[in-house]
Amino acid sequence: QVQLVESGGGLVQPGESLRLSCAASGSIIYISAMGWYRQVPGKQRELVATQTILGHTNYEDSVKGRFTISRDNAKNTVYLQMSSLKTEDTAVYYCNAAGAATMSQPRGDYWGQGIQVTVSS
């Protein structure tokens, strides 16, 4: 099984920055893609940014130019640098590992427990 541990959330004012980290642990052979999703009450969970093992990235339109995703494949860790934060970015952010292969499972998807990001003046 794969466990995802998120860190780096908190409360900031508009215009400030945060850096989220997510480390995957377990009997991992490889992870095809890692990324971040977010969810607010009453809405569906939405993709924020993902990065494949080859380095291809995908961003939600509203965060392009403000957020940067990066990944350390050797450490099975993904980061999200969040700059110029807006109140609309307030949400619970979830780390995701897609296409994760372990000793017992050839392919599977895993989620972190979620971490709160609050942007407020």
PDB file of C-alpha atoms in Angstrom:
ATOM      1  CA  GLN A   1       0.000   0.000   0.000  1.00  0.00           C
ATOM      2  CA  VAL A   2       0.998   3.600  -0.596  1.00  0.00           C
ATOM      3  CA  GLN A   3       0.698   6.265   2.071  1.00  0.00           C
ATOM      4  CA  LEU A   4       0.696   9.962   1.183  1.00  0.00           C
ATOM      5  CA  VAL A   5       1.627  12.557   3.790  1.00  0.00           C
ATOM      6  CA  GLU A   6       0.926  16.223   3.057  1.00  0.00           C
ATOM      7  CA  SER A   7       2.500  19.204   4.758  1.00  0.00           C
ATOM      8  CA  GLY A   8       2.896  22.951   4.358  1.00  0.00           C
ATOM      9  CA  GLY A   9      -0.659  24.229   4.591  1.00  0.00           C
ATOM     10  CA  GLY A  10      -1.821  27.086   6.738  1.00  0.00           C
ATOM     11  CA  LEU A  11      -3.309  30.560   6.888  1.00  0.00           C
ATOM     12  CA  VAL A  12      -1.910  33.383   4.761  1.00  0.00           C
ATOM     13  CA  GLN A  13      -3.015  36.771   3.495  1.00  0.00           C
ATOM     14  CA  PRO A  14      -3.846  37.475  -0.159  1.00  0.00           C
ATOM     15  CA  GLY A  15      -0.733  37.882  -2.279  1.00  0.00           C
ATOM     16  CA  GLU A  16       1.425  35.711  -0.055  1.00  0.00           C
ATOM     17  CA  SER A  17       2.877  32.288  -0.803  1.00  0.00           C
ATOM     18  CA  LEU A  18       2.801  28.737   0.490  1.00  0.00           C
ATOM     19  CA  ARG A  19       4.608  25.569  -0.484  1.00  0.00           C
ATOM     20  CA  LEU A  20       2.853  22.236  -0.137  1.00  0.00           C
ATOM     21  CA  SER A  21       4.746  18.964   0.028  1.00  0.00           C
ATOM     22  CA  CYS A  22       3.542  15.391  -0.355  1.00  0.00           C
ATOM     23  CA  ALA A  23       5.712  12.361   0.266  1.00  0.00           C
ATOM     24  CA  ALA A  24       4.670   8.884  -0.829  1.00  0.00           C
ATOM     25  CA  SER A  25       5.851   5.913   1.175  1.00  0.00           C
ATOM     26  CA  GLY A  26       5.441   2.158   0.942  1.00  0.00           C
ATOM     27  CA  SER A  27       6.736  -0.639  -1.231  1.00  0.00           C
ATOM     28  CA  ILE A  28       6.698   1.618  -4.277  1.00  0.00           C
ATOM     29  CA  ILE A  29       8.159   0.576  -7.584  1.00  0.00           C
ATOM     30  CA  TYR A  30       7.024   3.671  -9.472  1.00  0.00           C
ATOM     31  CA  ILE A  31       4.252   6.269  -9.604  1.00  0.00           C
ATOM     32  CA  SER A  32       3.022   7.346 -13.031  1.00  0.00           C
ATOM     33  CA  ALA A  33       1.769  10.756 -11.928  1.00  0.00           C
ATOM     34  CA  MET A  34       1.482  12.789  -8.761  1.00  0.00           C
ATOM     35  CA  GLY A  35      -0.534  15.903  -8.239  1.00  0.00           C
ATOM     36  CA  TRP A  36      -2.813  18.093  -6.213  1.00  0.00           C
ATOM     37  CA  TYR A  37      -6.573  18.475  -6.075  1.00  0.00           C
ATOM     38  CA  ARG A  38      -8.700  20.790  -3.969  1.00  0.00           C
ATOM     39  CA  GLN A  39     -12.218  20.853  -2.628  1.00  0.00           C
ATOM     40  CA  VAL A  40     -14.488  23.394  -0.953  1.00  0.00           C
ATOM     41  CA  PRO A  41     -17.846  22.687   0.712  1.00  0.00           C
ATOM     42  CA  GLY A  42     -20.630  22.082  -1.771  1.00  0.00           C
ATOM     43  CA  LYS A  43     -18.345  21.581  -4.752  1.00  0.00           C
ATOM     44  CA  GLN A  44     -16.699  18.667  -6.504  1.00  0.00           C
ATOM     45  CA  ARG A  45     -13.048  17.991  -5.947  1.00  0.00           C
ATOM     46  CA  GLU A  46     -11.110  19.602  -8.783  1.00  0.00           C
ATOM     47  CA  LEU A  47      -7.687  19.141 -10.273  1.00  0.00           C
ATOM     48  CA  VAL A  48      -5.136  21.818  -9.427  1.00  0.00           C
ATOM     49  CA  ALA A  49      -1.948  20.479 -10.983  1.00  0.00           C
ATOM     50  CA  THR A  50      -0.382  17.154 -11.918  1.00  0.00           C
ATOM     51  CA  GLN A  51       2.996  16.007 -13.137  1.00  0.00           C
ATOM     52  CA  THR A  52       3.844  12.687 -14.750  1.00  0.00           C
ATOM     53  CA  ILE A  53       6.982  10.692 -14.156  1.00  0.00           C
ATOM     54  CA  LEU A  54       8.267  12.070 -17.471  1.00  0.00           C
ATOM     55  CA  GLY A  55       7.734  15.661 -16.341  1.00  0.00           C
ATOM     56  CA  HIS A  56       4.572  16.561 -18.251  1.00  0.00           C
ATOM     57  CA  THR A  57       2.413  19.008 -16.308  1.00  0.00           C
ATOM     58  CA  ASN A  58      -1.233  19.971 -16.306  1.00  0.00           C
ATOM     59  CA  TYR A  59      -2.733  22.980 -14.493  1.00  0.00           C
ATOM     60  CA  GLU A  60      -6.206  24.216 -13.767  1.00  0.00           C
ATOM     61  CA  ASP A  61      -6.716  27.464 -15.667  1.00  0.00           C
ATOM     62  CA  SER A  62      -7.135  29.718 -12.638  1.00  0.00           C
ATOM     63  CA  VAL A  63      -3.754  28.755 -11.152  1.00  0.00           C
ATOM     64  CA  LYS A  64      -1.632  28.967 -14.303  1.00  0.00           C
ATOM     65  CA  GLY A  65       1.214  31.401 -13.820  1.00  0.00           C
ATOM     66  CA  ARG A  66       0.762  31.420 -10.047  1.00  0.00           C
ATOM     67  CA  PHE A  67       1.273  27.795  -9.006  1.00  0.00           C
ATOM     68  CA  THR A  68       4.194  25.572  -9.928  1.00  0.00           C
ATOM     69  CA  ILE A  69       4.240  21.813  -9.479  1.00  0.00           C
ATOM     70  CA  SER A  70       7.486  19.895  -9.212  1.00  0.00           C
ATOM     71  CA  ARG A  71       8.385  16.304  -8.475  1.00  0.00           C
ATOM     72  CA  ASP A  72      11.361  14.414  -7.151  1.00  0.00           C
ATOM     73  CA  ASN A  73      10.937  10.950  -8.638  1.00  0.00           C
ATOM     74  CA  ALA A  74      13.753   9.465  -6.583  1.00  0.00           C
ATOM     75  CA  LYS A  75      12.020  10.537  -3.365  1.00  0.00           C
ATOM     76  CA  ASN A  76       8.462   9.956  -4.630  1.00  0.00           C
ATOM     77  CA  THR A  77       7.669  13.463  -3.472  1.00  0.00           C
ATOM     78  CA  VAL A  78       5.636  16.189  -5.153  1.00  0.00           C
ATOM     79  CA  TYR A  79       5.572  19.899  -4.327  1.00  0.00           C
ATOM     80  CA  LEU A  80       3.206  22.737  -5.086  1.00  0.00           C
ATOM     81  CA  GLN A  81       4.621  26.249  -4.909  1.00  0.00           C
ATOM     82  CA  MET A  82       1.662  28.587  -4.523  1.00  0.00           C
ATOM     83  CA  SER A  83       2.303  32.274  -5.168  1.00  0.00           C
ATOM     84  CA  SER A  84       0.062  35.332  -5.433  1.00  0.00           C
ATOM     85  CA  LEU A  85      -2.564  33.506  -3.446  1.00  0.00           C
ATOM     86  CA  LYS A  86      -6.158  34.655  -3.671  1.00  0.00           C
ATOM     87  CA  THR A  87      -9.080  34.153  -1.330  1.00  0.00           C
ATOM     88  CA  GLU A  88     -10.581  31.927  -4.026  1.00  0.00           C
ATOM     89  CA  ASP A  89      -7.704  29.481  -3.492  1.00  0.00           C
ATOM     90  CA  THR A  90      -9.021  28.636  -0.031  1.00  0.00           C
ATOM     91  CA  ALA A  91      -9.752  24.908   0.062  1.00  0.00           C
ATOM     92  CA  VAL A  92      -8.671  21.566   1.387  1.00  0.00           C
ATOM     93  CA  TYR A  93      -5.839  20.380  -0.833  1.00  0.00           C
ATOM     94  CA  TYR A  94      -5.399  16.665  -1.472  1.00  0.00           C
ATOM     95  CA  CYS A  95      -2.321  14.909  -2.747  1.00  0.00           C
ATOM     96  CA  ASN A  96      -2.867  12.204  -5.354  1.00  0.00           C
ATOM     97  CA  ALA A  97      -0.688   9.402  -6.659  1.00  0.00           C
ATOM     98  CA  ALA A  98      -1.920   7.826  -9.878  1.00  0.00           C
ATOM     99  CA  GLY A  99      -0.740   4.624 -11.476  1.00  0.00           C
ATOM    100  CA  ALA A 100       1.261   3.631  -8.422  1.00  0.00           C
ATOM    101  CA  ALA A 101       2.849   0.202  -8.679  1.00  0.00           C
ATOM    102  CA  THR A 102       3.800  -1.683  -5.531  1.00  0.00           C
ATOM    103  CA  MET A 103       5.041  -5.152  -4.719  1.00  0.00           C
ATOM    104  CA  SER A 104       1.449  -6.385  -4.356  1.00  0.00           C
ATOM    105  CA  GLN A 105      -0.491  -4.159  -6.790  1.00  0.00           C
ATOM    106  CA  PRO A 106       0.471  -3.499 -10.410  1.00  0.00           C
ATOM    107  CA  ARG A 107      -1.439  -0.214 -10.596  1.00  0.00           C
ATOM    108  CA  GLY A 108      -3.484   1.834  -8.155  1.00  0.00           C
ATOM    109  CA  ASP A 109      -4.540   5.339  -7.147  1.00  0.00           C
ATOM    110  CA  TYR A 110      -4.057   6.803  -3.673  1.00  0.00           C
ATOM    111  CA  TRP A 111      -5.088   9.957  -1.841  1.00  0.00           C
ATOM    112  CA  GLY A 112      -3.701  11.905   1.067  1.00  0.00           C
ATOM    113  CA  GLN A 113      -5.863  12.955   3.978  1.00  0.00           C
ATOM    114  CA  GLY A 114      -6.050  16.570   2.836  1.00  0.00           C
ATOM    115  CA  ILE A 115      -4.515  19.751   4.186  1.00  0.00           C
ATOM    116  CA  GLN A 116      -6.200  23.118   4.732  1.00  0.00           C
ATOM    117  CA  VAL A 117      -5.094  26.227   2.866  1.00  0.00           C
ATOM    118  CA  THR A 118      -6.841  29.415   3.939  1.00  0.00           C
ATOM    119  CA  VAL A 119      -6.259  32.762   2.242  1.00  0.00           C
ATOM    120  CA  SER A 120      -7.860  35.604   4.159  1.00  0.00           C
ATOM    121  CA  SER A 121      -7.201  39.231   5.013  1.00  0.00           C
TER     122      SER A 121
END
